[in-house]
Each structure stands twice: as C-alpha cells, then as structure tokens.
CSV table of C-alpha atoms and ligand atoms in Angstrom, one decimal:
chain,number,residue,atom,x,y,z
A,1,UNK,CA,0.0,0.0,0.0
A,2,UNK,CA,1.6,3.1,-1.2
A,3,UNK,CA,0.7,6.6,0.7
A,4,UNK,CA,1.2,9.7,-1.6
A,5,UNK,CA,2.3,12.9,0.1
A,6,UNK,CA,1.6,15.9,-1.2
A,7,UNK,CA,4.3,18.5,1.2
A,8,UNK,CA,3.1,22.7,1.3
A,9,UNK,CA,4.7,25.3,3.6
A,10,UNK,CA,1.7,27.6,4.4
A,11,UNK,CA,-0.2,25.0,6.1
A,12,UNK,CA,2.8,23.8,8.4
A,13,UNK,CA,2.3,24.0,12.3
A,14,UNK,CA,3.6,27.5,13.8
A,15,UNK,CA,4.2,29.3,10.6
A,16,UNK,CA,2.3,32.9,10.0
A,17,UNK,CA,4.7,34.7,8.0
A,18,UNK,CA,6.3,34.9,4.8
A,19,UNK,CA,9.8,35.7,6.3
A,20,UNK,CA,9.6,32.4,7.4
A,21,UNK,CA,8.6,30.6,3.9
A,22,UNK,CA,11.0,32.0,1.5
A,23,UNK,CA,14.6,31.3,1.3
A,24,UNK,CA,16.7,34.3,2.6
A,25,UNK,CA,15.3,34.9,5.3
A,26,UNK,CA,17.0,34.1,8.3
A,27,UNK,CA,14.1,32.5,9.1
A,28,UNK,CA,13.4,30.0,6.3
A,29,UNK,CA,15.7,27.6,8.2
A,30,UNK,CA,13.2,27.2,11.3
A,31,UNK,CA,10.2,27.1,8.4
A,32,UNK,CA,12.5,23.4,6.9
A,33,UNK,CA,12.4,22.0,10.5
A,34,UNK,CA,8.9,22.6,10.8
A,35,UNK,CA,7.9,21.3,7.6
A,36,UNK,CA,10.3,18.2,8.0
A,37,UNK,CA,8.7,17.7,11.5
A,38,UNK,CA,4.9,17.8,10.3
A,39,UNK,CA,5.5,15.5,6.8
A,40,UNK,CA,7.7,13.3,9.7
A,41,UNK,CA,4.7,13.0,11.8
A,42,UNK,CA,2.3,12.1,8.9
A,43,UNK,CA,5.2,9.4,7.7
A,44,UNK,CA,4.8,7.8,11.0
A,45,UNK,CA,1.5,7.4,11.0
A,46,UNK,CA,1.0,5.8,7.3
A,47,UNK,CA,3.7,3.5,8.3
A,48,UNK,CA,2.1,2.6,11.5
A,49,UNK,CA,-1.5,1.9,9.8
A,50,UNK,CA,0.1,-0.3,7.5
A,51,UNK,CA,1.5,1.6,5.0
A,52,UNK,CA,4.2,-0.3,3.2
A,53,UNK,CA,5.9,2.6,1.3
A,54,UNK,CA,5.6,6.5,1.2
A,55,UNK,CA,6.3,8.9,-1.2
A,56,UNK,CA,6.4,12.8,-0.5
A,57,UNK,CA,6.4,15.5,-2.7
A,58,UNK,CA,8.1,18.4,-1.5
A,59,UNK,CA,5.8,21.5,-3.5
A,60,UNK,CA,6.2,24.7,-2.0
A,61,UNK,CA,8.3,27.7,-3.3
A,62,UNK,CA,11.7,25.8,-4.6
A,63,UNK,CA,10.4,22.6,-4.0
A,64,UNK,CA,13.4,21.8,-2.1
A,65,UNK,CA,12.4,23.0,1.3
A,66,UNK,CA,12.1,18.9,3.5
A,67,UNK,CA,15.7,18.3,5.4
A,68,UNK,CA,15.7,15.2,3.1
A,69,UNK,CA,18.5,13.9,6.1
A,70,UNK,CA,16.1,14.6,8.6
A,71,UNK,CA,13.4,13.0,6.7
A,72,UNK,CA,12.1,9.4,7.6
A,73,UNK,CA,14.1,7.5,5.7
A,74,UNK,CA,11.7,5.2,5.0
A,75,UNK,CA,10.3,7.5,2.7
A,76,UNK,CA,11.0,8.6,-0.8
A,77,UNK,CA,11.1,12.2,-1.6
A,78,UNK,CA,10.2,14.0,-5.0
A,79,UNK,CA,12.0,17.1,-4.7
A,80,UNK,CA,12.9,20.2,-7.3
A,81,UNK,CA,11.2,22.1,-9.5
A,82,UNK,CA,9.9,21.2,-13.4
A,83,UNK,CA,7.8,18.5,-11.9
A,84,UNK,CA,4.9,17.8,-15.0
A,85,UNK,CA,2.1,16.9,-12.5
A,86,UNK,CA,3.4,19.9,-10.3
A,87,UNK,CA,2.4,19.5,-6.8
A,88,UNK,CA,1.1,16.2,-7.4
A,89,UNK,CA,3.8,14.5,-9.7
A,90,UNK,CA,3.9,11.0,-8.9
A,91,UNK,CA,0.1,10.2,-7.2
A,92,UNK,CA,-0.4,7.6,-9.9
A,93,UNK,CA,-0.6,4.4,-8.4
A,94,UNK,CA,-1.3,5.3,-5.0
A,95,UNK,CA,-3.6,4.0,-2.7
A,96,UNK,CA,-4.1,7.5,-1.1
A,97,UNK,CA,-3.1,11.1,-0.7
A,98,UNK,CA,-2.1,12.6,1.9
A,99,UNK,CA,-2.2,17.3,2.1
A,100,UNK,CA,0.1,18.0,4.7
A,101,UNK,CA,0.8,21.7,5.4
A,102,UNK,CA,-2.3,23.0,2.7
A,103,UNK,CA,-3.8,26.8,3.0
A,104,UNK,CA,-7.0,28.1,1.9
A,105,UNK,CA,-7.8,29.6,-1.6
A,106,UNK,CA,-7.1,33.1,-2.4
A,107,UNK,CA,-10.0,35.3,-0.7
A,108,UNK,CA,-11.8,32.4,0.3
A,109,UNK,CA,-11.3,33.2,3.8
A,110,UNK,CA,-8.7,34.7,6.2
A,111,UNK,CA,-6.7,31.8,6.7
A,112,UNK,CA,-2.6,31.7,6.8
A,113,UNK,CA,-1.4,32.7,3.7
A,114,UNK,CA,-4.2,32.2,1.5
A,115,UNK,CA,-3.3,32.2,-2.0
A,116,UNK,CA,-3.9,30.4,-4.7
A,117,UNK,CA,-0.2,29.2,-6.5
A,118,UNK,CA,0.6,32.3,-7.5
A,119,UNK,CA,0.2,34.7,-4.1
A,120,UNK,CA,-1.0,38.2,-5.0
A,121,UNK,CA,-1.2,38.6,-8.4
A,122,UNK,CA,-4.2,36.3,-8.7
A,123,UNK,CA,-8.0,37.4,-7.8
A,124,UNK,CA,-10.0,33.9,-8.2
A,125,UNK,CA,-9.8,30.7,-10.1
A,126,UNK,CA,-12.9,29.0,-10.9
A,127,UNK,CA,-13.7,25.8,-12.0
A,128,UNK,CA,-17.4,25.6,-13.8
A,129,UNK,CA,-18.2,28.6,-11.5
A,130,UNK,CA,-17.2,27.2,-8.3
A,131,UNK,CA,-14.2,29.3,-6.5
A,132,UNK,CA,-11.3,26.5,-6.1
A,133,UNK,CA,-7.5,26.6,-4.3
A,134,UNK,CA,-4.6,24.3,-4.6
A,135,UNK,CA,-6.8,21.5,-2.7
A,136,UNK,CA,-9.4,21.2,-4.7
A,137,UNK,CA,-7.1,21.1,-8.3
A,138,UNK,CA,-4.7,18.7,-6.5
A,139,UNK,CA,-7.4,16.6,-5.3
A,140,UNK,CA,-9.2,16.5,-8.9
A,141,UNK,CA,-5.3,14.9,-10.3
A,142,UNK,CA,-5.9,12.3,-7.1
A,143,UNK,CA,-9.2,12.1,-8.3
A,144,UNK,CA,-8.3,11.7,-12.5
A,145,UNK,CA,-6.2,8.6,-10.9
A,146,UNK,CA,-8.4,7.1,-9.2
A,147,UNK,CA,-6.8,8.1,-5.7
A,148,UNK,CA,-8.8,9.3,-2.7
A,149,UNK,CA,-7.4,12.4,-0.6
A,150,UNK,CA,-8.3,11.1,3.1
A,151,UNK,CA,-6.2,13.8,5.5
A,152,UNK,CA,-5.4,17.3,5.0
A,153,UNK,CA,-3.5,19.5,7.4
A,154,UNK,CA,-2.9,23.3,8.1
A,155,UNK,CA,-4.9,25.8,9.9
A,156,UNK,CA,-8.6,25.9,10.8
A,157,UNK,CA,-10.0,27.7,7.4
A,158,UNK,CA,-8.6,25.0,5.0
A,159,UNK,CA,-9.8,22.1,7.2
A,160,UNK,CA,-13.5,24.1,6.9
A,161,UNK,CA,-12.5,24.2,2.7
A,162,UNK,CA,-11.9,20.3,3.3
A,163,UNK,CA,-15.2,19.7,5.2
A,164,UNK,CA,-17.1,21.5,2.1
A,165,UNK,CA,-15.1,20.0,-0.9
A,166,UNK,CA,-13.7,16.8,0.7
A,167,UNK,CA,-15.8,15.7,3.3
A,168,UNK,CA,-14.8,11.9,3.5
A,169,UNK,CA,-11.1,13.4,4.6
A,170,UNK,CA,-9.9,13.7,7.7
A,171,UNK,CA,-8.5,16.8,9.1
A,172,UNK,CA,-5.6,17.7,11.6
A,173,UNK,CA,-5.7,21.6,12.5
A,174,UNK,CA,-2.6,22.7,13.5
A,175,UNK,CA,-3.2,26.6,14.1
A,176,UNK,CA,-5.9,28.6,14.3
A,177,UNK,CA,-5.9,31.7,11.8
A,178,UNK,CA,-6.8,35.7,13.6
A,179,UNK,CA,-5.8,37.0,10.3
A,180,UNK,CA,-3.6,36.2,6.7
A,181,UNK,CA,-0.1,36.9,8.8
A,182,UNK,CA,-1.3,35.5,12.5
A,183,UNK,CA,-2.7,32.7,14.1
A,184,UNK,CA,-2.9,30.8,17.8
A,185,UNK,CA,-0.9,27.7,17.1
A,186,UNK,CA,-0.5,24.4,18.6
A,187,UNK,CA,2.9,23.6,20.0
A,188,UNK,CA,5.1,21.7,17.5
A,189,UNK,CA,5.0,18.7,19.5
A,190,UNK,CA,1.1,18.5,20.1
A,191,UNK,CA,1.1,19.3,16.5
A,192,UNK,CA,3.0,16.9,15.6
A,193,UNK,CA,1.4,13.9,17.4
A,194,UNK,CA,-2.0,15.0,16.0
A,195,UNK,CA,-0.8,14.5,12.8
A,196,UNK,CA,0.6,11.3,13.5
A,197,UNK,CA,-2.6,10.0,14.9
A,198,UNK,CA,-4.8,11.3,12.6
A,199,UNK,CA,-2.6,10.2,9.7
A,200,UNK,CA,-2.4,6.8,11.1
A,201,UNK,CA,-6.5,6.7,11.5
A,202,UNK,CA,-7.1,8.0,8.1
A,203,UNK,CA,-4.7,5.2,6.8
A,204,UNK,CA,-6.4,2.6,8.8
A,205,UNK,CA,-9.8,3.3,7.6
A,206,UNK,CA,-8.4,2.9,3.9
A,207,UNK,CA,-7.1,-0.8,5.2
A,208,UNK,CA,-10.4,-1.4,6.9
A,209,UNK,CA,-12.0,-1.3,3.6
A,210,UNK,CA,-13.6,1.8,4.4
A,211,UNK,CA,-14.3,3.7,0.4
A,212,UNK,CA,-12.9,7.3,0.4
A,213,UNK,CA,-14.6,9.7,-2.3
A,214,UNK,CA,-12.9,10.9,-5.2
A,215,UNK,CA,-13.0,14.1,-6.0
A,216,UNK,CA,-13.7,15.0,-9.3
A,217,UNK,CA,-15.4,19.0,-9.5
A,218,UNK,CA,-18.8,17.5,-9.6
A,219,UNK,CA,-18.4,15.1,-12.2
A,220,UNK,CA,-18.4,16.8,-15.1
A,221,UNK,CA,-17.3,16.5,-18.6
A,222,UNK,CA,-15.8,19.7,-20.0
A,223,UNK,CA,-14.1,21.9,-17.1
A,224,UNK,CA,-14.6,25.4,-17.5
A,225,UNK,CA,-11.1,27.0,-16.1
A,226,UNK,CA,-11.3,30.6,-15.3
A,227,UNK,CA,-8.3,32.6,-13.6
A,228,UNK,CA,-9.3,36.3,-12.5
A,229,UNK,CA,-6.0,38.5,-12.4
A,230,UNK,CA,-5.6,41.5,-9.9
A,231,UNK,CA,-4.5,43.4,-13.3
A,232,UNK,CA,-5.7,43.6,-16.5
A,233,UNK,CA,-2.0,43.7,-17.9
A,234,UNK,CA,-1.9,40.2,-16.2
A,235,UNK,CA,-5.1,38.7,-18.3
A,236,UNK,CA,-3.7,40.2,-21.6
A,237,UNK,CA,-0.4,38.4,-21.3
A,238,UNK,CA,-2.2,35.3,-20.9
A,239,UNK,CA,-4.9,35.4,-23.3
A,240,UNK,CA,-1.9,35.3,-26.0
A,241,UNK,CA,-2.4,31.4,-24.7
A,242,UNK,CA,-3.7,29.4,-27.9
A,243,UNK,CA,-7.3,28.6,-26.5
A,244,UNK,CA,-7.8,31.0,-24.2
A,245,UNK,CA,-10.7,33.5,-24.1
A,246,UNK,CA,-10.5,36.8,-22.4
A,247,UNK,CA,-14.1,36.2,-20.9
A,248,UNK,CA,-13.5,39.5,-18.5
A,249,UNK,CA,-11.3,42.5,-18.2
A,250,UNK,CA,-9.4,40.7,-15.9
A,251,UNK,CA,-10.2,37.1,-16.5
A,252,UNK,CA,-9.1,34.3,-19.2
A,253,UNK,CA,-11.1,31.2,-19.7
A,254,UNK,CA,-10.1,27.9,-20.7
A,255,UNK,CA,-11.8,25.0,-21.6
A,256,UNK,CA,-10.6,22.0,-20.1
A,257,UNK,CA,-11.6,18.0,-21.0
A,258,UNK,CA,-10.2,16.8,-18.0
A,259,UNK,CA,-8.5,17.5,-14.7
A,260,UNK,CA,-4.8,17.3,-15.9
A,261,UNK,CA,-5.3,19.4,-18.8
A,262,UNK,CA,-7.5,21.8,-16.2
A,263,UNK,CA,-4.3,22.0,-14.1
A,264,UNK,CA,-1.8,22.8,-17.0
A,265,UNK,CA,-4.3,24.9,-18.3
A,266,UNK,CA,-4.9,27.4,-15.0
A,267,UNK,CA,-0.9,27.2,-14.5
A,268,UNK,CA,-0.3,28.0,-17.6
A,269,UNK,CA,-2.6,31.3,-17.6
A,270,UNK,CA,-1.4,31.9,-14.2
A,271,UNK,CA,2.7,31.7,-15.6
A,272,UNK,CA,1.7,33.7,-19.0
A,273,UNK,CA,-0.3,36.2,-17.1
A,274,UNK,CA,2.0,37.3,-14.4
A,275,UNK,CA,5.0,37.7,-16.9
A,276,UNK,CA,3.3,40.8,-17.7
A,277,UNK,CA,5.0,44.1,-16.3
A,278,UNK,CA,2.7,46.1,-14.7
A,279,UNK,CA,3.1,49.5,-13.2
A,280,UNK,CA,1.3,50.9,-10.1
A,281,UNK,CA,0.7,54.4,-10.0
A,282,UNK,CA,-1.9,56.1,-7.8
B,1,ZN,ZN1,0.4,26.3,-1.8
C-alpha cells in the first residue's frame, strides 16, 4: 500500500509569516524543520496503519524545502522544480493522498497565507463557476487517478474548505488563523502527534476497507477554467495562450476535457499572465 504525500509550507504548524517561507530569510531555516517535522509526523502514521511505502512530494516555493537527512528514511522524496504533474507529480498508483501543510484559496477566507499558486497577483480561479484553491485542483489529479485524498492538514479555514469540498477526509488543525499573517498555534510537539494519529487513522480506515470519495469538481465532462487577475495587464499576457478567451477584463477562460489538462491549463494562464510588467501608480 503506497501513501502519496503531497508536502506545502503555508499549512505547516507555527508558521504565519512569509519571512519564514521563502529562502533568505533568516528565518526559512526554522520554516525546513517545521515542515520536515509535520510530513515526519504524517510518515509515521502511514507506516504505523500499514502503510508499506511512502512517497512525498516536497511542493512549496523551490520545491526543495524537506531536510531530506532529517526525513524518515523510509520515505522517498520528490524534490525540485519542473515537476509535469506539479504538486502532485507521482500520485499515480497510490492507494491515497495525503495534504500536509495546505492553505486556503485566495480570498476564500482569512486563513494563513491564503493564496492560490501564484500569491497576489491572482484574484479567483474557478472551475465551472465554483471558486477553487490548490486542494481542490490537486485533489481533482488524485481524483483523475483514481486516488482518494483522506487527511489534510494546516490551519482551521482549509480544514472548513476540506469539510465542504472533501468531506470523506480527515482533518488535523494545527493553528488557528486571527488573520492572513497570525494565528494561535499548537505547540510543535502536540502538533506533531496530531498529525501522526490522525494520519495513522485516516490510513487505517483505507485498510479497513472503508471507500474514500474521489474528488472529481462534480463530475463533469468539460471543465470550464477561469483565472481572475488582480491586473488587467496580467489577463492580456495570458490570453496570448492558444485557447484561451479573455471572458472579462481581468479574467481568461479555458476549456478543459479533464482535470490534468484543467491544471496545466490554470498554471499556464497563471505563468503567462504574471510575466506581464505592470506599473502601479496612484
Ligand atoms: Zn500552496
């Protein structure tokens, strides 16, 4: 039984600010052990439901943010950038997902560091009309595979996203969000070992026989992508995209046939867009 981790920084127990989750910072170094500690505590768990190997995908920023000789070494680790499935590059095959330090969507509430992949040059991304973040277009490549998301991490407002969007997964909240940069956070080690347990229940209940839902945006059969720029220079640039239509001043619409090409599609818009130089005045 193979357990799929997917690894993000925002999410991770104790971290509210963006001095800790970008590289030089003096900071960033406490932001690795952190994040090494929390995908540690999710290992642990897998392995003690049953799991017989783990893979982890480290995701945020440079995609080399795990201590990979700090990390359990009975885990693999995906790490580095260029990775064709992104943040969910090697799920095929998996018996489940794990999303271990995950955030809320951009705007979708005040949680720690919401954004949506691209911080704050995007508005919105929609999906058919629905508002969606990272968890719900990583959960729709689980789901293209055929592989159930059953425990998500990070603060209290993307474990309420989870409830709506995935509400067969578990949840461990690690923090509790006041605002985008604060929260009231766990200690690490309670933290740590509520990850661990909840990890190793979710993995049980897979064992047990239990059937996890897959996620796949409601089932339907053309995917209507839509990212909403802050800037209109933004949605220019990426309406040059083959495909694309500029459905809004700010907003270019894609028209996806299924979840992988919905991903490559709303990263592609979102790469293209925010190449654009844009000046503030006012
Ligand atoms: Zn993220």
């Amino acid at each position: 039984m193979r357990i799929y981790i997917s690894a993000d920084g925002e999410g991770v127990s104790t971290i509210v600010s963006g001095q800790e989750l970008y590289p030089g910072n003096p900071e960033y170094g406490y932001f690795r052990e952190r994040m090494t500690a929390d995908v540690n505590a999710a290992i642990r768990g897998a392995f003690a439901a049953g799991a017989t190997e783990v893979l982890v995908n480290d995701t945020h920023w440079s995609e080399r943010n795990l201590l990979p000789n700090q990390l359990d070494p009975r885990a693999q680790l995906l790490r580095g950038s260029g990775k064709p499935l992104s943040m969910m590059e090697g799920v095929k095959d998996s018996s489940a997902t794990l999303f271990v330090g995950y955030h809320g969507r951009v705007g979708g509430s005040r949680g720690v560091a919401n954004e949506t992949v691209m911080g704050k040059q995007i508005y919105d991304v929609r999906v058919n009309g629905l508002s969606v973040g990272e968890l719900e277009i990583n959960a729709a490549i689980a789901g293209h595979f055929g592989v159930p998301v059953i425990l998500v991490t990070g603060d209290d407002q993307v474990a309420m996203e989870a409830a709506k969007s995935l509400p067969d997964a578990q949840t461990a909240v690690v923090k509790f969000a006041i605002e985008r940069w604060s929260a009231r956070c766990l200690s690490p080690a309670v933290a740590e070992a509520l990850i661990q347990t909840k990890s190793q229940a979710a993995v049980e209940e897979l064992r047990s026989g239990r059937t996890f839902a897959i996620y796949r945006y409601g089932g339907a059969k053309s995917l209507q992508c839509e990212v909403e720029f802050i800037s209109t220079a933004q949605a220019g640039a990426a309406s040059l995209m083959p495909g694309t239509h500029r459905i809004g001043t700010r907003t270019v619409m894609y028209d996806a046939s299924d979840a992988l090409i919905a991903m490559r599609a709303i990263f592609s818009i979102m790469f293209l867009g925010c190449q654009a130089t844009d000046e503030i005045y006012g």
